[in-house]
């Protein structure tokens, strides 16, 4: 159940050097790295295999002696079809998927530093906390904070509808990790009453869900959601897609049937169904072109309502919120498909009719952006529908529910590909972590050394995020319905009225409801 590198030392204390911290399950030994104490691969729950498979997370097994926390835990089974599975080279194997990692300036229980808990993205079907792009040393050292990252079940194991299993098992994993933080982080020098969750893309969607979940109440004080996706499934849609996923394997969507397939082979269901999803547009509607058959499910129990409805009702009014998105989010996916600037008017029309809000959405977009080319319209409506407007509306819902939210937009263009990628999806990750040569940073920065401009913007990102984690103030005013002030992050950052006013007006009053099953 554990990898060789992470087994506890048998028979008593390890003779290896490094800081030792006692957790509720047993003692762990980390390493001193560049002025930080770093602990990797600490279990926060038992391996979700055997009888525990497809069930809510169970408490981690305890151990005697001192467990070496030197290596990241094994990544959860995942779809490698999208983006080639970045960061999945030379990783440990095993079924201890549910682990956390800690970067701390000093594991002194009396330090009470702010804590930042990173939830990674990856379309709800790929990624892991040990990915090189998520190395948190710059955030922890520069901001004098404790940073925690975590793994959670993905794809079929974490999100698919399975009869006899709880919905949103991945979200329950995240709650279990936050409970581990609550119970243990003081021993690592953190303050359990000063916890900020932060995440991007599917990680931000997970945070939006956590803000809505009764089980997560009180586990964090602040939240930073970067590029929140608006794709939450209704229960009916999740059941239908779950049935189709199981059918890819010739099985029923039940615990009994799917348990016969090894976890790392079960991922093939999502890998083969994803490319076929556009064929089901008459049944799955807006979910079909995403080719991502996994999302949080508004099941009425684990996730009672959509995040936008929950926040409007005040579910997170006591949580301070920072929401951001990038100006050119969807351009990354167009570029990765090799289709930059190649969209026909027919494809733009189809996208506008499917994604633009209201019965006259296509004409409203064409009127709002009269000079836009078909490629620009295609990109704009999908950027708005998938990331920009869900993010902005989450901040507006927080305000409507009696809470406070800050908003930012990244407009600085990625230097890769001659700047053609613009301020695309995921550009904020290498800027925040300072990992320009890892994962997607290799594409976005073209393998070159970051410019002084990039380094300055990166520093501003970390200073704002850690300031927010410490005080609830990222350095600019909270968003309101009159001035609509946001932080625009560019070569010369400025605070100004929300830049995407044309899109904001088009989507004003739109309700991001769970995606329905059609027909």
Short mmCIF file of C-alpha atoms in Angstrom, two decimals:
data_model
loop_
_atom_site.label_atom_id
_atom_site.label_comp_id
_atom_site.label_asym_id
_atom_site.label_seq_id
_atom_site.Cartn_x
_atom_site.Cartn_y
_atom_site.Cartn_z
CA UNK A 1 0.00 0.00 0.00
CA UNK A 2 2.99 2.28 0.21
CA UNK A 3 5.94 2.99 -2.01
CA UNK A 4 9.42 1.94 -1.05
CA UNK A 5 10.51 5.53 -0.50
CA UNK A 6 7.68 6.30 1.88
CA UNK A 7 7.63 3.29 4.18
CA UNK A 8 8.11 4.06 7.87
CA UNK A 9 11.46 3.05 9.17
CA UNK A 10 11.02 -0.35 10.84
CA UNK A 11 11.68 -0.91 14.48
CA UNK A 12 11.95 2.67 15.63
CA UNK A 13 13.40 6.05 14.70
CA UNK A 14 15.12 6.56 11.35
CA UNK A 15 18.82 7.36 11.48
CA UNK A 16 18.47 9.79 8.53
CA UNK A 17 18.86 13.54 9.16
CA UNK A 18 15.98 15.95 8.72
CA UNK A 19 13.16 17.58 10.71
CA UNK A 20 10.70 15.26 12.43
CA UNK A 21 7.05 16.15 13.05
CA UNK A 22 4.44 14.02 14.79
CA UNK A 23 1.06 13.78 13.07
CA UNK A 24 -2.12 12.11 14.33
CA UNK A 25 -1.15 8.95 12.41
CA UNK A 26 2.54 8.87 13.34
CA UNK A 27 5.84 10.72 13.07
CA UNK A 28 7.25 11.88 9.72
CA UNK A 29 10.72 13.01 8.75
CA UNK A 30 11.23 15.62 6.03
CA UNK A 31 14.23 17.29 4.43
CA UNK A 32 15.84 20.70 4.73
CA UNK A 33 15.78 22.28 1.27
CA UNK A 34 16.88 25.85 0.53
CA UNK A 35 15.87 27.16 3.94
CA UNK A 36 12.58 25.26 4.10
CA UNK A 37 11.49 22.06 5.78
CA UNK A 38 9.76 19.96 3.11
CA UNK A 39 7.63 16.87 3.75
CA UNK A 40 6.26 14.81 0.88
CA UNK A 41 3.83 11.94 0.50
CA UNK A 42 2.15 12.01 3.93
CA UNK A 43 -1.07 9.94 3.85
CA UNK A 44 -4.19 11.86 4.88
CA UNK A 45 -6.50 8.91 4.16
CA UNK A 46 -6.21 5.19 3.60
CA UNK A 47 -5.56 3.91 0.06
CA UNK A 48 -9.00 3.84 -1.67
CA UNK A 49 -8.66 0.30 -2.96
CA UNK A 50 -10.19 -3.06 -2.11
CA UNK A 51 -13.27 -2.63 0.06
CA UNK A 52 -12.57 1.11 0.26
CA UNK A 53 -12.70 1.57 -3.51
CA UNK A 54 -15.35 4.02 -4.77
CA UNK A 55 -16.24 4.89 -1.18
CA UNK A 56 -15.77 8.02 0.93
CA UNK A 57 -12.17 8.39 2.17
CA UNK A 58 -11.28 6.45 5.31
CA UNK A 59 -8.77 7.42 8.03
CA UNK A 60 -5.12 6.84 7.26
CA UNK A 61 -3.50 3.81 8.82
CA UNK A 62 -1.23 4.61 11.75
CA UNK A 63 2.41 3.60 11.90
CA UNK A 64 5.13 3.12 14.47
CA UNK A 65 8.54 4.73 14.35
CA UNK A 66 9.33 7.56 11.94
CA UNK A 67 8.08 7.55 8.37
CA UNK A 68 10.42 9.12 5.79
CA UNK A 69 8.42 11.82 3.99
CA UNK A 70 10.95 12.37 1.21
CA UNK A 71 9.05 11.36 -1.95
CA UNK A 72 5.76 12.50 -3.42
CA UNK A 73 3.00 9.93 -3.20
CA UNK A 74 1.91 8.01 -6.31
CA UNK A 75 -0.39 9.97 -8.67
CA UNK A 76 -3.99 8.76 -8.78
CA UNK A 77 -4.95 6.77 -11.89
CA UNK A 78 -5.71 9.23 -14.65
CA UNK A 79 -6.45 9.95 -18.27
CA UNK A 80 -3.21 10.67 -20.11
CA UNK A 81 -4.91 11.73 -23.33
CA UNK A 82 -5.17 15.47 -22.58
CA UNK A 83 -1.92 17.45 -22.64
CA UNK A 84 0.03 14.20 -22.47
CA UNK A 85 -0.25 13.93 -18.70
CA UNK A 86 2.27 16.63 -17.71
CA UNK A 87 4.59 15.78 -14.84
CA UNK A 88 3.96 12.01 -14.96
CA UNK A 89 7.53 10.96 -15.70
CA UNK A 90 9.54 9.04 -13.11
CA UNK A 91 6.83 9.12 -10.47
CA UNK A 92 6.41 6.51 -7.74
CA UNK A 93 3.91 3.70 -8.20
CA UNK A 94 1.49 2.30 -5.65
CA UNK A 95 -1.99 2.90 -4.31
CA UNK A 96 -1.22 5.49 -1.60
CA UNK A 97 -2.81 8.15 -3.82
CA UNK A 98 -4.28 10.23 -1.02
CA UNK A 99 -1.29 12.14 0.30
CA UNK A 100 -0.30 15.70 1.21
CA UNK A 101 2.97 17.60 0.93
CA UNK A 102 4.12 20.46 3.17
CA UNK A 103 6.59 23.31 2.61
CA UNK A 104 7.25 25.26 5.80
CA UNK A 105 9.83 27.88 6.81
CA UNK A 106 10.08 26.20 10.22
CA UNK A 107 8.07 23.34 11.77
CA UNK A 108 7.69 25.22 15.03
CA UNK A 109 4.26 24.65 16.63
CA UNK A 110 4.38 28.14 18.08
CA UNK A 111 4.92 29.92 14.73
CA UNK A 112 1.25 30.07 13.66
CA UNK A 113 2.00 31.08 10.09
CA UNK A 114 -0.80 31.46 7.51
CA UNK A 115 -1.49 28.22 5.63
CA UNK A 116 -2.14 27.95 1.90
CA UNK A 117 -3.61 24.69 0.56
CA UNK A 118 -3.16 24.14 -3.20
CA UNK A 119 -5.75 22.12 -5.16
CA UNK A 120 -4.44 21.37 -8.65
CA UNK A 121 -6.43 21.43 -11.88
CA UNK A 122 -6.50 19.11 -14.87
CA UNK A 123 -10.04 18.84 -16.29
CA UNK A 124 -11.02 16.69 -13.28
CA UNK A 125 -9.19 13.78 -14.89
CA UNK A 126 -5.43 14.37 -14.70
CA UNK A 127 -2.70 15.98 -12.62
CA UNK A 128 -1.04 15.39 -9.27
CA UNK A 129 0.48 17.44 -6.48
CA UNK A 130 4.01 16.23 -7.20
CA UNK A 131 4.03 17.77 -10.66
CA UNK A 132 7.15 19.97 -11.06
CA UNK A 133 5.03 23.00 -11.96
CA UNK A 134 3.54 22.96 -8.44
CA UNK A 135 6.82 23.20 -6.53
CA UNK A 136 5.77 25.63 -3.78
CA UNK A 137 9.20 26.67 -2.48
CA UNK A 138 8.96 30.25 -3.83
CA UNK A 139 5.52 30.81 -2.31
CA UNK A 140 6.46 29.41 1.11
CA UNK A 141 9.83 31.15 1.37
CA UNK A 142 8.88 34.49 -0.16
CA UNK A 143 5.57 34.81 1.66
CA UNK A 144 6.62 33.27 5.00
CA UNK A 145 3.65 30.91 4.81
CA UNK A 146 3.11 27.17 5.13
CA UNK A 147 2.02 25.62 1.83
CA UNK A 148 0.22 22.29 1.55
CA UNK A 149 -0.62 20.45 -1.67
CA UNK A 150 -2.73 17.34 -2.02
CA UNK A 151 -3.77 14.51 -4.30
CA UNK A 152 -7.39 13.57 -4.85
CA UNK A 153 -9.11 10.87 -6.90
CA UNK A 154 -9.66 11.79 -10.53
CA UNK A 155 -11.83 10.69 -13.43
CA UNK A 156 -13.68 7.42 -12.93
CA UNK A 157 -12.38 6.90 -9.39
CA UNK A 158 -13.23 10.42 -8.21
CA UNK A 159 -16.08 11.91 -10.24
CA UNK A 160 -17.98 9.35 -12.34
CA UNK A 161 -21.51 8.34 -11.39
CA UNK A 162 -21.33 4.82 -9.96
CA UNK A 163 -24.38 3.14 -8.46
CA UNK A 164 -23.66 2.19 -4.84
CA UNK A 165 -20.94 4.83 -4.42
CA UNK A 166 -21.22 8.38 -3.05
CA UNK A 167 -21.11 11.17 -5.61
CA UNK A 168 -18.17 13.57 -5.72
CA UNK A 169 -15.69 11.23 -4.07
CA UNK A 170 -12.89 13.58 -5.15
CA UNK A 171 -14.47 16.45 -3.26
CA UNK A 172 -14.77 14.23 -0.20
CA UNK A 173 -11.03 13.51 -0.56
CA UNK A 174 -10.36 17.25 -0.54
CA UNK A 175 -12.46 17.66 2.62
CA UNK A 176 -10.47 14.84 4.25
CA UNK A 177 -7.21 16.59 3.32
CA UNK A 178 -8.48 19.85 4.83
CA UNK A 179 -9.42 17.97 7.98
CA UNK A 180 -5.85 16.64 8.07
CA UNK A 181 -4.64 20.24 7.83
CA UNK A 182 -6.95 21.27 10.66
CA UNK A 183 -5.68 18.47 12.90
CA UNK A 184 -1.96 18.54 12.04
CA UNK A 185 -0.76 21.77 10.52
CA UNK A 186 0.09 23.47 13.82
CA UNK A 187 2.88 20.91 14.28
CA UNK A 188 4.35 22.10 10.96
CA UNK A 189 4.33 25.76 12.03
CA UNK A 190 0.94 26.65 10.57
CA UNK A 191 -2.18 28.27 12.01
CA UNK A 192 -5.25 26.03 11.56
CA UNK A 193 -7.46 29.12 11.95
CA UNK A 194 -5.73 30.90 9.05
CA UNK A 195 -6.19 28.47 6.16
CA UNK A 196 -6.56 29.66 2.56
CA UNK A 197 -7.45 27.21 -0.21
CA UNK A 198 -6.18 28.17 -3.65
CA UNK A 199 -6.52 26.43 -6.99
CA UNK A 200 -6.78 26.82 -10.75
CA UNK A 201 -9.20 25.46 -13.37
CA UNK A 202 -10.59 22.16 -12.04
CA UNK A 203 -8.92 23.08 -8.74
CA UNK A 204 -10.88 26.35 -8.75
CA UNK A 205 -14.05 24.47 -9.64
CA UNK A 206 -13.35 22.22 -6.67
CA UNK A 207 -12.96 25.28 -4.45
CA UNK A 208 -16.26 26.69 -5.74
CA UNK A 209 -17.82 23.37 -4.73
CA UNK A 210 -16.14 23.41 -1.29
CA UNK A 211 -17.60 26.88 -0.70
CA UNK A 212 -21.01 25.28 -1.23
CA UNK A 213 -20.57 22.06 0.76
CA UNK A 214 -21.83 21.78 4.35
CA UNK A 215 -19.08 19.20 5.04
CA UNK A 216 -16.40 21.80 4.29
CA UNK A 217 -17.79 24.50 6.57
CA UNK A 218 -15.16 25.90 8.92
CA UNK A 219 -12.20 24.14 7.28
CA UNK A 220 -10.82 27.29 5.62
CA UNK A 221 -11.08 31.00 6.16
CA UNK A 222 -10.16 32.31 2.72
CA UNK A 223 -10.30 31.05 -0.86
CA UNK A 224 -8.53 31.95 -4.11
CA UNK A 225 -10.17 30.56 -7.24
CA UNK A 226 -8.28 31.03 -10.52
CA UNK A 227 -10.24 30.38 -13.76
CA UNK A 228 -13.40 28.81 -12.32
CA UNK A 229 -15.05 26.47 -14.87
CA UNK A 230 -18.83 26.72 -15.14
CA UNK A 231 -19.30 23.03 -15.92
CA UNK A 232 -21.14 21.39 -13.04
CA UNK A 233 -23.25 18.35 -13.93
CA UNK A 234 -26.84 17.76 -12.92
CA UNK A 235 -27.53 14.39 -11.32
CA UNK A 236 -29.39 13.21 -14.43
CA UNK A 237 -26.54 14.18 -16.76
CA UNK A 238 -23.93 12.55 -14.52
CA UNK A 239 -25.94 9.30 -14.48
CA UNK A 240 -26.27 9.26 -18.25
CA UNK A 241 -22.58 9.96 -18.84
CA UNK A 242 -21.69 7.41 -16.16
CA UNK A 243 -23.72 4.78 -17.99
CA UNK A 244 -21.91 5.64 -21.23
CA UNK A 245 -18.52 5.44 -19.50
CA UNK A 246 -19.23 1.97 -18.14
CA UNK A 247 -20.57 0.88 -21.54
CA UNK A 248 -17.15 1.65 -23.04
CA UNK A 249 -15.97 -1.33 -21.00
CA UNK A 250 -19.06 -3.45 -21.65
CA UNK A 251 -20.16 -2.99 -18.04
CA UNK A 252 -22.91 -1.42 -15.96
CA UNK A 253 -22.13 1.71 -13.86
CA UNK A 254 -22.15 -0.20 -10.57
CA UNK A 255 -19.57 -0.75 -7.86
CA UNK A 256 -19.79 -4.51 -8.44
CA UNK A 257 -19.08 -4.27 -12.17
CA UNK A 258 -16.45 -1.54 -12.17
CA UNK A 259 -14.54 -3.09 -9.26
CA UNK A 260 -13.57 -5.90 -11.60
CA UNK A 261 -11.36 -3.48 -13.57
CA UNK A 262 -8.01 -2.46 -12.07
CA UNK A 263 -7.88 1.27 -11.26
CA UNK A 264 -5.15 2.08 -13.78
CA UNK A 265 -7.07 0.26 -16.53
CA UNK A 266 -10.41 1.85 -15.64
CA UNK A 267 -9.12 5.18 -16.97
CA UNK A 268 -9.55 3.79 -20.50
CA UNK A 269 -13.30 4.42 -20.25
CA UNK A 270 -12.78 8.18 -20.12
CA UNK A 271 -9.98 8.07 -22.68
CA UNK A 272 -12.20 6.38 -25.28
CA UNK A 273 -15.47 8.20 -24.49
CA UNK A 274 -13.97 11.71 -24.45
CA UNK A 275 -13.35 11.99 -28.23
CA UNK A 276 -16.87 10.61 -28.88
CA UNK A 277 -18.67 13.11 -26.69
CA UNK A 278 -19.45 15.63 -29.48
CA UNK A 279 -21.58 12.89 -31.08
CA UNK A 280 -23.94 13.19 -28.08
CA UNK A 281 -24.58 16.93 -28.32
CA UNK A 282 -28.32 16.35 -28.75
CA UNK A 283 -28.37 14.59 -25.38
CA UNK A 284 -25.51 16.16 -23.39
CA UNK A 285 -25.72 19.67 -24.83
CA UNK A 286 -22.97 22.07 -23.76
CA UNK A 287 -21.09 19.32 -21.92
CA UNK A 288 -20.50 17.34 -25.12
CA UNK A 289 -17.87 19.54 -26.87
CA UNK A 290 -15.76 19.77 -23.70
CA UNK A 291 -14.65 16.13 -24.25
CA UNK A 292 -14.36 15.95 -20.46
CA UNK A 293 -16.84 13.38 -19.08
CA UNK A 294 -16.08 14.36 -15.46
CA UNK A 295 -17.17 17.31 -13.32
CA UNK A 296 -18.55 17.93 -9.84
CA UNK A 297 -22.15 16.71 -9.62
CA UNK A 298 -24.95 18.65 -7.98
CA UNK A 299 -26.32 15.49 -6.39
CA UNK A 300 -28.36 17.18 -3.64
CA UNK A 301 -26.35 15.60 -0.83
CA UNK A 302 -22.57 16.03 -1.03
CA UNK A 303 -23.11 19.08 -3.25
CA UNK A 304 -26.64 20.36 -2.52
CA UNK A 305 -26.78 23.15 -5.12
CA UNK A 306 -24.60 24.86 -7.70
CA UNK A 307 -21.89 27.13 -6.25
CA UNK A 308 -23.49 30.25 -7.72
CA UNK A 309 -26.83 29.49 -6.09
CA UNK A 310 -25.17 28.51 -2.81
CA UNK A 311 -23.07 31.68 -2.59
CA UNK A 312 -26.07 33.88 -3.43
CA UNK A 313 -27.79 32.20 -0.48
CA UNK A 314 -24.89 33.11 1.83
CA UNK A 315 -23.19 29.71 2.10
CA UNK A 316 -19.74 31.33 2.16
CA UNK A 317 -20.42 34.84 3.39
CA UNK A 318 -17.88 34.39 6.20
CA UNK A 319 -15.15 33.24 3.78
CA UNK A 320 -13.03 35.93 2.13
CA UNK A 321 -12.82 35.26 -1.61
CA UNK A 322 -10.40 36.22 -4.38
CA UNK A 323 -11.44 35.26 -7.92
CA UNK A 324 -9.41 35.67 -11.09
CA UNK A 325 -9.39 34.69 -14.75
CA UNK A 326 -7.21 35.24 -17.82
CA UNK A 327 -8.22 37.38 -20.78
CA UNK A 328 -7.64 34.74 -23.48
CA UNK A 329 -8.45 31.54 -21.58
CA UNK A 330 -9.69 29.34 -24.42
CA UNK A 331 -6.83 30.16 -26.79
CA UNK A 332 -4.67 27.50 -25.14
CA UNK A 333 -7.03 24.72 -26.25
CA UNK A 334 -7.32 26.10 -29.78
CA UNK A 335 -3.53 26.30 -30.02
CA UNK A 336 -3.06 22.77 -28.71
CA UNK A 337 -5.46 21.56 -31.40
CA UNK A 338 -3.33 23.36 -34.02
CA UNK A 339 -6.25 25.58 -35.06
CA UNK A 340 -5.19 29.11 -34.10
CA UNK A 341 -6.83 31.59 -36.49
CA UNK A 342 -8.36 28.79 -38.58
CA UNK A 343 -12.01 28.84 -37.51
CA UNK A 344 -14.63 29.14 -40.23
CA UNK A 345 -17.72 31.28 -39.84
CA UNK A 346 -19.73 28.06 -39.72
CA UNK A 347 -17.82 26.84 -36.66
CA UNK A 348 -18.08 30.25 -35.01
CA UNK A 349 -21.84 30.24 -35.62
CA UNK A 350 -22.20 26.77 -34.09
CA UNK A 351 -20.23 27.82 -31.00
CA UNK A 352 -22.24 31.03 -30.60
CA UNK A 353 -25.54 29.18 -30.89
CA UNK A 354 -24.49 26.57 -28.36
CA UNK A 355 -22.75 28.71 -25.74
CA UNK A 356 -23.95 32.33 -25.98
CA UNK A 357 -26.65 33.19 -23.41
CA UNK A 358 -30.26 33.78 -24.35
CA UNK A 359 -32.29 32.98 -27.47
CA UNK A 360 -30.58 35.75 -29.46
CA UNK A 361 -27.09 35.06 -28.12
CA UNK A 362 -25.42 34.66 -31.50
CA UNK A 363 -26.64 38.02 -32.81
CA UNK A 364 -25.93 39.72 -29.47
CA UNK A 365 -22.28 38.57 -29.65
CA UNK A 366 -21.91 39.68 -33.25
CA UNK A 367 -23.35 43.08 -32.35
CA UNK A 368 -21.13 43.44 -29.28
CA UNK A 369 -17.97 42.49 -31.23
CA UNK A 370 -18.66 43.81 -34.76
CA UNK A 371 -15.01 43.75 -35.86
CA UNK A 372 -14.28 40.23 -34.56
CA UNK A 373 -13.23 37.52 -37.00
CA UNK A 374 -14.84 34.05 -36.88
CA UNK A 375 -11.81 32.76 -34.95
CA UNK A 376 -12.07 35.62 -32.44
CA UNK A 377 -15.81 35.06 -31.93
CA UNK A 378 -15.25 31.31 -31.51
CA UNK A 379 -12.60 31.93 -28.87
CA UNK A 380 -14.42 34.76 -27.12
CA UNK A 381 -17.71 32.95 -26.50
CA UNK A 382 -15.95 29.83 -25.18
CA UNK A 383 -13.61 31.85 -22.97
CA UNK A 384 -16.65 33.64 -21.56
CA UNK A 385 -18.84 30.56 -21.12
CA UNK A 386 -16.22 28.22 -19.70
CA UNK A 387 -14.08 30.44 -17.45
CA UNK A 388 -14.43 34.23 -17.46
CA UNK A 389 -18.10 34.67 -16.70
CA UNK A 390 -18.34 31.76 -14.21
CA UNK A 391 -15.44 33.39 -12.33
CA UNK A 392 -16.95 36.88 -12.37
CA UNK A 393 -20.40 35.57 -11.45
CA UNK A 394 -18.94 33.67 -8.50
CA UNK A 395 -17.62 36.97 -7.11
CA UNK A 396 -20.99 38.63 -7.77
CA UNK A 397 -22.83 35.75 -6.07
CA UNK A 398 -20.54 36.11 -3.05
CA UNK A 399 -21.44 39.79 -2.81
CA UNK A 400 -25.15 39.06 -3.21
CA UNK A 401 -24.93 36.56 -0.34
CA UNK A 402 -23.44 39.12 2.03
CA UNK A 403 -19.76 38.26 1.58
CA UNK A 404 -16.76 40.06 0.11
CA UNK A 405 -14.79 39.26 -3.03
CA UNK A 406 -11.77 40.64 -4.84
CA UNK A 407 -11.39 40.15 -8.61
CA UNK A 408 -8.40 40.17 -10.95
CA UNK A 409 -7.73 39.53 -14.62
CA UNK A 410 -4.43 38.47 -16.16
CA UNK A 411 -3.87 40.27 -19.48
CA UNK A 412 -0.06 39.84 -19.86
CA UNK A 413 0.63 37.63 -22.91
CA UNK A 414 2.64 34.45 -22.65
CA UNK A 415 5.99 34.90 -24.44
CA UNK A 416 5.84 31.47 -26.08
CA UNK A 417 5.00 31.15 -29.78
CA UNK A 418 5.79 34.79 -30.39
CA UNK A 419 3.07 35.94 -28.02
CA UNK A 420 0.32 34.29 -30.09
CA UNK A 421 -1.06 32.46 -27.05
CA UNK A 422 -1.97 35.71 -25.32
CA UNK A 423 -3.05 35.60 -21.68
CA UNK A 424 -4.26 32.04 -22.09
CA UNK A 425 -5.50 29.42 -19.67
CA UNK A 426 -2.94 28.19 -17.10
CA UNK A 427 -0.48 31.05 -17.67
CA UNK A 428 -1.04 32.13 -14.07
CA UNK A 429 0.41 28.85 -12.74
CA UNK A 430 4.08 29.32 -13.74
CA UNK A 431 3.79 32.99 -12.82
CA UNK A 432 2.48 32.17 -9.35
CA UNK A 433 4.83 29.26 -8.61
CA UNK A 434 7.84 30.61 -10.51
CA UNK A 435 8.10 27.33 -12.42
CA UNK A 436 8.61 28.65 -15.95
CA UNK A 437 10.43 25.57 -17.22
CA UNK A 438 8.02 22.89 -15.98
CA UNK A 439 4.81 21.37 -17.32
CA UNK A 440 2.83 23.88 -19.42
CA UNK A 441 5.41 26.52 -18.54
CA UNK A 442 7.61 24.89 -21.18
CA UNK A 443 5.01 25.77 -23.82
CA UNK A 444 4.00 29.15 -22.44
CA UNK A 445 7.58 30.40 -21.93
CA UNK A 446 9.05 28.47 -24.87
CA UNK A 447 11.87 27.09 -22.72
CA UNK A 448 13.51 30.50 -22.41
CA UNK A 449 14.67 32.31 -19.31
CA UNK A 450 11.92 34.56 -17.92
CA UNK A 451 12.31 38.26 -18.67
CA UNK A 452 12.60 40.92 -15.99
CA UNK A 453 8.99 41.79 -16.81
CA UNK A 454 7.87 38.21 -16.18
CA UNK A 455 9.84 38.01 -12.92
CA UNK A 456 8.28 41.26 -11.70
CA UNK A 457 4.77 40.06 -12.49
CA UNK A 458 5.50 36.70 -10.88
CA UNK A 459 6.65 38.45 -7.72
CA UNK A 460 3.48 40.53 -7.68
CA UNK A 461 1.35 37.39 -8.01
CA UNK A 462 2.98 35.77 -4.98
CA UNK A 463 2.93 38.96 -2.91
CA UNK A 464 -0.77 39.48 -3.57
CA UNK A 465 -1.73 35.85 -2.91
CA UNK A 466 0.27 35.58 0.33
CA UNK A 467 -0.95 38.99 1.52
CA UNK A 468 -4.51 37.80 0.98
CA UNK A 469 -3.76 34.60 2.90
CA UNK A 470 -2.39 36.65 5.79
CA UNK A 471 -4.89 39.54 5.95
CA UNK A 472 -7.69 39.03 3.45
CA UNK A 473 -6.41 42.02 1.44
CA UNK A 474 -4.55 41.29 -1.83
CA UNK A 475 -3.67 44.93 -2.33
CA UNK A 476 -6.65 46.29 -4.26
CA UNK A 477 -10.27 47.16 -3.40
CA UNK A 478 -13.03 44.59 -3.10
CA UNK A 479 -15.35 44.25 -6.09
CA UNK A 480 -18.67 46.10 -5.99
CA UNK A 481 -21.61 46.57 -8.34
CA UNK A 482 -20.95 50.27 -8.95
CA UNK A 483 -17.25 50.83 -9.71
CA UNK A 484 -16.50 47.15 -10.50
CA UNK A 485 -12.82 47.66 -9.70
CA UNK A 486 -10.45 44.79 -10.46
CA UNK A 487 -6.68 44.27 -10.48
CA UNK A 488 -5.47 43.98 -14.07
CA UNK A 489 -2.23 41.99 -14.06
CA UNK A 490 0.00 43.08 -16.95
CA UNK A 491 3.48 44.49 -17.51
CA UNK A 492 2.19 47.59 -15.77
CA UNK A 493 -0.48 46.32 -13.34
CA UNK A 494 -3.33 48.69 -12.63
CA UNK A 495 -6.62 48.81 -10.77
CA UNK A 496 -9.46 49.75 -13.10
CA UNK A 497 -13.07 48.96 -13.96
CA UNK A 498 -13.59 45.39 -15.12
CA UNK A 499 -12.06 45.29 -18.64
CA UNK A 500 -14.44 42.79 -20.27
CA UNK A 501 -17.48 45.04 -20.05
CA UNK A 502 -18.99 43.90 -23.34
CA UNK A 503 -18.96 40.27 -22.20
CA UNK A 504 -20.19 41.19 -18.73
CA UNK A 505 -23.25 42.90 -20.19
CA UNK A 506 -24.00 39.96 -22.48
CA UNK A 507 -24.00 37.58 -19.51
CA UNK A 508 -25.67 39.90 -16.99
CA UNK A 509 -28.40 38.00 -15.15
CA UNK A 510 -27.36 34.62 -16.54
CA UNK A 511 -27.68 31.75 -14.07
CA UNK A 512 -24.91 29.14 -14.18
CA UNK A 513 -27.08 26.14 -13.38
CA UNK A 514 -26.00 22.49 -13.42
CA UNK A 515 -25.74 21.28 -17.01
CA UNK A 516 -28.90 19.32 -17.83
CA UNK A 517 -29.60 16.04 -19.60
CA UNK A 518 -31.49 16.90 -22.78
CA UNK A 519 -34.23 14.97 -24.56
#
